[in-house]
PDB file of C-alpha atoms in Angstrom:
ATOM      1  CA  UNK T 202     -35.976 -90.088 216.583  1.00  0.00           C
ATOM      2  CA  UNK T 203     -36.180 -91.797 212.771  1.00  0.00           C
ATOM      3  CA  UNK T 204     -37.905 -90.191 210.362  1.00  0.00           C
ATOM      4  CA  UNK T 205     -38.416 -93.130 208.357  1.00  0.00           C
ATOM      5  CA  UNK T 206     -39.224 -92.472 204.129  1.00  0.00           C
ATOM      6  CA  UNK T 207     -42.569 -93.564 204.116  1.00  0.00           C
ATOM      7  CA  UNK T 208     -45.456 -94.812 206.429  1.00  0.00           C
ATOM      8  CA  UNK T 209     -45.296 -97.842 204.251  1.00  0.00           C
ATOM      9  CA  UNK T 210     -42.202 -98.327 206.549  1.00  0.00           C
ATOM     10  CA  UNK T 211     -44.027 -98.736 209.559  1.00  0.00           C
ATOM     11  CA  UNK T 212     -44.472-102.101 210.874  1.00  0.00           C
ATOM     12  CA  UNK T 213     -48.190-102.526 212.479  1.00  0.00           C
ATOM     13  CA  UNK T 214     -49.213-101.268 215.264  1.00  0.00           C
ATOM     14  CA  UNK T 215     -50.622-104.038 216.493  1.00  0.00           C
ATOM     15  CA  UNK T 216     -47.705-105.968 216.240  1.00  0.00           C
ATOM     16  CA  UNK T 217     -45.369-105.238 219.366  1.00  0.00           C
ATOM     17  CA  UNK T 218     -42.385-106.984 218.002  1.00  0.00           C
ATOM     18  CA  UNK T 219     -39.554-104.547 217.941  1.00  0.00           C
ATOM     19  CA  UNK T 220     -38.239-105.790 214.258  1.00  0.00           C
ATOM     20  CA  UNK T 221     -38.274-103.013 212.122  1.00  0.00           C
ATOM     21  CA  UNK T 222     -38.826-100.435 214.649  1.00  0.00           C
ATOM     22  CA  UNK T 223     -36.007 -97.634 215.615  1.00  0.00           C
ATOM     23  CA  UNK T 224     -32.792 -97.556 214.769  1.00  0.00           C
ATOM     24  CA  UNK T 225     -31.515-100.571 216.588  1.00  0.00           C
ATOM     25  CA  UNK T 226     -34.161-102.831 214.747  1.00  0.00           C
ATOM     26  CA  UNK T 227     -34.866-101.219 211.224  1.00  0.00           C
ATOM     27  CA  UNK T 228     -33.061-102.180 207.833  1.00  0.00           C
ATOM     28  CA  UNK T 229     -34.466 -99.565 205.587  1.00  0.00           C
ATOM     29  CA  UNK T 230     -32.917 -96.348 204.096  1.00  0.00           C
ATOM     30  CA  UNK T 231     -34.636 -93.601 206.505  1.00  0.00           C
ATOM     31  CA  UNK T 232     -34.811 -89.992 205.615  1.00  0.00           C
ATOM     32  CA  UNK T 233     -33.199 -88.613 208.935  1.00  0.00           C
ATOM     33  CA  UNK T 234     -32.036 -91.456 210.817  1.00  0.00           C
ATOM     34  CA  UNK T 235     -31.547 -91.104 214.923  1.00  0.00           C
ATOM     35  CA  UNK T 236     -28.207 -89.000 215.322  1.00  0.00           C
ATOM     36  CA  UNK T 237     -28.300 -87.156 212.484  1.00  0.00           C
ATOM     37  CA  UNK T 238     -27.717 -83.531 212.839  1.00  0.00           C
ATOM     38  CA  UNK T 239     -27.184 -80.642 210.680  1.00  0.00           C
ATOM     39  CA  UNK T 240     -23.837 -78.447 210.873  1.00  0.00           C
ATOM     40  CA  UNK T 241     -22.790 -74.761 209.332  1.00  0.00           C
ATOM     41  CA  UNK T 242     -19.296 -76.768 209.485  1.00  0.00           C
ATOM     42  CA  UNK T 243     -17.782 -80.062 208.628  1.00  0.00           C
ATOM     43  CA  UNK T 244     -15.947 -82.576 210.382  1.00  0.00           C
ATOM     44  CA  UNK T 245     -13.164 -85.435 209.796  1.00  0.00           C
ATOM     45  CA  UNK T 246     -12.533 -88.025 211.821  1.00  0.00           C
ATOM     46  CA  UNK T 247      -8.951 -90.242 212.755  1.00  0.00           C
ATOM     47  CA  UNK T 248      -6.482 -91.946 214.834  1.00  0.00           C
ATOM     48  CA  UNK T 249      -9.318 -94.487 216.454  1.00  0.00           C
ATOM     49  CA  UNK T 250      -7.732 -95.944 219.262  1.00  0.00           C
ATOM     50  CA  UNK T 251      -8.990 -98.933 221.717  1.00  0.00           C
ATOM     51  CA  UNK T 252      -8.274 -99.718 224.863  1.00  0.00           C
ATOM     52  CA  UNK T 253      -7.032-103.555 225.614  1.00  0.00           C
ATOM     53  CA  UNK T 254      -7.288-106.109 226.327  1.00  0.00           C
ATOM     54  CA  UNK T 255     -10.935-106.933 225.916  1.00  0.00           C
ATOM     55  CA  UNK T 256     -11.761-109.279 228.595  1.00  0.00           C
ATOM     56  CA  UNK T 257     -15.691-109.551 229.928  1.00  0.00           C
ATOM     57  CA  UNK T 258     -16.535-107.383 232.837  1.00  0.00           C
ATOM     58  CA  UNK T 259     -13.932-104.656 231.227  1.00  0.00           C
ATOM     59  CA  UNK T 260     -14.934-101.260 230.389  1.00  0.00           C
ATOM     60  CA  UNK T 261     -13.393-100.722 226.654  1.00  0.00           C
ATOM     61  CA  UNK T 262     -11.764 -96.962 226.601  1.00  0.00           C
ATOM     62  CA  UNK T 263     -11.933 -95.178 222.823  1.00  0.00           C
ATOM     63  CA  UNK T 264     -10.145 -92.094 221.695  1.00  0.00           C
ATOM     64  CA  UNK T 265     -10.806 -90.340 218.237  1.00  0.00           C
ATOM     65  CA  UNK T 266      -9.338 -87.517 217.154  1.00  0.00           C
ATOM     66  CA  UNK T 267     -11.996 -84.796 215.341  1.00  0.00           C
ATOM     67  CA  UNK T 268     -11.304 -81.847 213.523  1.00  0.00           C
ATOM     68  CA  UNK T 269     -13.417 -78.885 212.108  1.00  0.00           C
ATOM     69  CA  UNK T 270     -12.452 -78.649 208.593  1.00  0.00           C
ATOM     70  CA  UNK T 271     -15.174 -76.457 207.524  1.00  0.00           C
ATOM     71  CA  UNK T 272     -14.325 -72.761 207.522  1.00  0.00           C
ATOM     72  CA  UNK T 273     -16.770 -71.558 210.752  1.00  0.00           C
ATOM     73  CA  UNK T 274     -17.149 -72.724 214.208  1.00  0.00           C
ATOM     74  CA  UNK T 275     -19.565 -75.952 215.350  1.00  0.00           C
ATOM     75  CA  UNK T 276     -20.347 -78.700 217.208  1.00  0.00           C
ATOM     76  CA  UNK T 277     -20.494 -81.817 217.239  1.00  0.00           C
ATOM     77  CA  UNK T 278     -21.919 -84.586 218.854  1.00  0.00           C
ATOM     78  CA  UNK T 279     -19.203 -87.868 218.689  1.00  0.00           C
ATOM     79  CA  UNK T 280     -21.536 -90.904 218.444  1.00  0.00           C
ATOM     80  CA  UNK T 281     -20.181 -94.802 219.609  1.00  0.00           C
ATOM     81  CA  UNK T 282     -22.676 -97.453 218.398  1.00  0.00           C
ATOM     82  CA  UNK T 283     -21.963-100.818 219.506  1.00  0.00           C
ATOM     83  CA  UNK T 284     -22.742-104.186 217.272  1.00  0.00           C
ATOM     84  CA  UNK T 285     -22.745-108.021 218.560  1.00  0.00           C
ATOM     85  CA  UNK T 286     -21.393-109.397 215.855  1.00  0.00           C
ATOM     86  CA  UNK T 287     -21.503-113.290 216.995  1.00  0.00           C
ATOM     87  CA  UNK T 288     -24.836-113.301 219.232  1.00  0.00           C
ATOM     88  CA  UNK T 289     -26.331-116.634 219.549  1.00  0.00           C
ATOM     89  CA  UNK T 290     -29.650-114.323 220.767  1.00  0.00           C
ATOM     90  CA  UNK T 291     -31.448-112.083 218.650  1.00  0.00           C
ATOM     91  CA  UNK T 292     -29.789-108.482 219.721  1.00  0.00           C
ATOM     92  CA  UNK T 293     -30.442-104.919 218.019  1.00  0.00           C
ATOM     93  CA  UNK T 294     -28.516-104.542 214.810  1.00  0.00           C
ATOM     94  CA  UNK T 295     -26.422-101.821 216.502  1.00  0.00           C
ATOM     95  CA  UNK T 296     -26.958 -99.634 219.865  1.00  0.00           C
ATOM     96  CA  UNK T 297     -25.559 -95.628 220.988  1.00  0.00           C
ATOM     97  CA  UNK T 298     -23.392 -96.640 223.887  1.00  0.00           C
ATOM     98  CA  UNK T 299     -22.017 -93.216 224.443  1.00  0.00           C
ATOM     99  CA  UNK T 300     -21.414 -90.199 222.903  1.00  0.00           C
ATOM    100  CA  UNK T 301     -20.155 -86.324 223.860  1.00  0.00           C
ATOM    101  CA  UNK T 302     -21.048 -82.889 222.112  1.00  0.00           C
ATOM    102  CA  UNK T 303     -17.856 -80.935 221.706  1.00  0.00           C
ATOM    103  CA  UNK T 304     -17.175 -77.263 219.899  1.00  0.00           C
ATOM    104  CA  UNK T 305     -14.801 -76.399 217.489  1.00  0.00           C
ATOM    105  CA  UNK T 306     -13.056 -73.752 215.709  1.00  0.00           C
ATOM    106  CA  UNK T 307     -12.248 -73.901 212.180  1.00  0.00           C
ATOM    107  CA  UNK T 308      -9.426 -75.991 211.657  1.00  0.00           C
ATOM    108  CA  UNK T 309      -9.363 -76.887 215.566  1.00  0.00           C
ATOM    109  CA  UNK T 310      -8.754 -80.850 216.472  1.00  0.00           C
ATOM    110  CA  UNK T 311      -9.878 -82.405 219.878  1.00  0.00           C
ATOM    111  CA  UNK T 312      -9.163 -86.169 221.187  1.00  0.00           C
ATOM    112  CA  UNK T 313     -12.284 -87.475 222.096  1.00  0.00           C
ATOM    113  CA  UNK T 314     -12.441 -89.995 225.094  1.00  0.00           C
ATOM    114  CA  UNK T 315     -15.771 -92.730 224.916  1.00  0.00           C
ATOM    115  CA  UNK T 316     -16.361 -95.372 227.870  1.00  0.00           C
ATOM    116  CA  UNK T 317     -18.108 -98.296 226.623  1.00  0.00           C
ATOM    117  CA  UNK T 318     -19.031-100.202 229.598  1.00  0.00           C
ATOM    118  CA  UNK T 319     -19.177-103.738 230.504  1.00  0.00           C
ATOM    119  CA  UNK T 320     -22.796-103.936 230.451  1.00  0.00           C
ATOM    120  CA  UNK T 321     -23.107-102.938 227.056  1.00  0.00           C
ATOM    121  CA  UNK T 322     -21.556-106.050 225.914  1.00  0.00           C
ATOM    122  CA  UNK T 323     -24.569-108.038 227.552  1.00  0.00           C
ATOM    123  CA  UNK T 324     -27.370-109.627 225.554  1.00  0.00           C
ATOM    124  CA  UNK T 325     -31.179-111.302 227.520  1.00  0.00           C
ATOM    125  CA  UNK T 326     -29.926-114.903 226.737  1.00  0.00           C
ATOM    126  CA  UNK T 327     -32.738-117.741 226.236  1.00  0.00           C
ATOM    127  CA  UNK T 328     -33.422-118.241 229.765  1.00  0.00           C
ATOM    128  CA  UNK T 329     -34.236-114.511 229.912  1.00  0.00           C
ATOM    129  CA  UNK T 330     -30.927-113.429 231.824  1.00  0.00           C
ATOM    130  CA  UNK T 331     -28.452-110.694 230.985  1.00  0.00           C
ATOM    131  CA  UNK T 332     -25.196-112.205 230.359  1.00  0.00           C
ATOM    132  CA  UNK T 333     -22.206-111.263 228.928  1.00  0.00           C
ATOM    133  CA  UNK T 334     -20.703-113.747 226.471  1.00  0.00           C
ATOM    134  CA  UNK T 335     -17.355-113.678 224.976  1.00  0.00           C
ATOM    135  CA  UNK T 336     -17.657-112.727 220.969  1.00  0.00           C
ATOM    136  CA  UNK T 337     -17.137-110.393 218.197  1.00  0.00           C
ATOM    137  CA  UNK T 338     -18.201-106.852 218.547  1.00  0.00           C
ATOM    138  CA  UNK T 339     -17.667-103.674 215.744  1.00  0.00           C
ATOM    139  CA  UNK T 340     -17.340-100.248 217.367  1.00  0.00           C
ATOM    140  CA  UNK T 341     -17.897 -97.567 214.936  1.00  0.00           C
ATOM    141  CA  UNK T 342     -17.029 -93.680 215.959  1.00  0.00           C
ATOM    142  CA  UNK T 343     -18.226 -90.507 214.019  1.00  0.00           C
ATOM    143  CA  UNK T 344     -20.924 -87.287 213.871  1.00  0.00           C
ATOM    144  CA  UNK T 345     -23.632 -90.583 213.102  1.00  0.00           C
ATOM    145  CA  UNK T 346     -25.514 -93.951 212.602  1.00  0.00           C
ATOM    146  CA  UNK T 347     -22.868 -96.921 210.630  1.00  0.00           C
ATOM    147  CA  UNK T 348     -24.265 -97.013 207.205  1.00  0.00           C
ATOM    148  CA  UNK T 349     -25.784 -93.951 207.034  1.00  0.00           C
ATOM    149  CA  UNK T 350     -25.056 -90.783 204.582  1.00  0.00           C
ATOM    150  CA  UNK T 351     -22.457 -89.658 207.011  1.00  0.00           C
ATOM    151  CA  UNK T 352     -20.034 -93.116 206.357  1.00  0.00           C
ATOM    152  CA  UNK T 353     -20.277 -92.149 202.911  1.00  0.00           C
ATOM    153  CA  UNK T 354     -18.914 -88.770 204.208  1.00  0.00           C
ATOM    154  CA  UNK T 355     -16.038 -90.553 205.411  1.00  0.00           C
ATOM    155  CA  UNK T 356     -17.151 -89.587 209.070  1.00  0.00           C
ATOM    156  CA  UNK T 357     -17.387 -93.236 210.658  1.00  0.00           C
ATOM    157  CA  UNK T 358     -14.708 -95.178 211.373  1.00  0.00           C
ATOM    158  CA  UNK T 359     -14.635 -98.817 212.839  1.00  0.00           C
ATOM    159  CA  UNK T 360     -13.363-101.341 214.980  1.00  0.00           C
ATOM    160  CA  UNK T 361     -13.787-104.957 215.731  1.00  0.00           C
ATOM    161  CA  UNK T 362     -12.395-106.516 219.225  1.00  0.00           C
ATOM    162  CA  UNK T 363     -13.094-109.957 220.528  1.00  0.00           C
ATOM    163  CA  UNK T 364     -14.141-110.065 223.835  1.00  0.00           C
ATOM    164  CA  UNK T 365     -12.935-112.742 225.600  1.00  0.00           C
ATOM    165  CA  UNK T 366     -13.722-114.790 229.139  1.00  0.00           C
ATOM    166  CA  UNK T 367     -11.577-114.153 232.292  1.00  0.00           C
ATOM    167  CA  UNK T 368      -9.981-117.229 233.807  1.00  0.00           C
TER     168      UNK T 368
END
């Protein structure tokens, strides 16, 4: 859920378009935006590694490292939003594509292993099909949303890959 600042925020209700609406859609500083999660702890994270090559109709394999740096055990909930960087179709600003809830120790580090699969690339193209088209896409890995208090943090990192066509 988004708990957005103000109602003022809200787009009509009797307009169904989904610009400005959840996460994927809305351009706003939010109070609590979806993800985000409070911890006794805290938590770095490094080492982001991708899977290659990026062709279309590839799954895309990501491993983070994460480490409790706080001084008391947690968890933590490894989040992998997806952005279309070079959409010729209107597509969400960015979209969860997987994520895992681990537990940590104080100073205890885990590899993380994310899936991002091939339909996640896809986009509704202008004849209303799902296709997936060869393009720029940012990956960003951490404990929440890209551009959110949490990057500030230093808790997201990022990626780009092209995905390219099979011949």
């Amino acid at each position: 859920v988004t708990f957005y600042k103000s109602v003022s925020d809200l787009p009509s209700f009797e307009d169904y378009n989904m610009n400005g609406r959840t996460y994927r859609y809305f351009t706003g500083k939010v109070l609590y935006p979806f993800g985000y999660g409070l911890s006794y702890t805290n938590f770095s994270y490094d080492n982001l590694k991708l899977s290659s090559p990026y062709k279309i109709g590839d799954s895309v394999n990501v491993l983070i490292d994460v480490k409790n740096t706080g001084r008391v055990e947690g968890d933590e909930v490894v989040q992998l939003y997806l952005s279309n960087l070079s959409s010729t179709v209107p597509v969400p600003i960015r979209s969860l594509q997987a994520f895992k809830r681990i537990h940590l120790l104080p100073g205890e580090a885990k590899s993380v292993t994310l899936v991002i699969p091939p339909n996640a690339f896809s986009v509704i193209d202008n004849n209303n099909k799902r296709v997936i088209l060869p393009g720029k896409f940012q990956i960003a890995v951490g404990g929440g949303q890209p551009e959110t208090i949490s990057e500030q943090q230093g808790k997201i990192l990022k990626a780009t890959i092209e995905l390219i066509a099979t011949k």
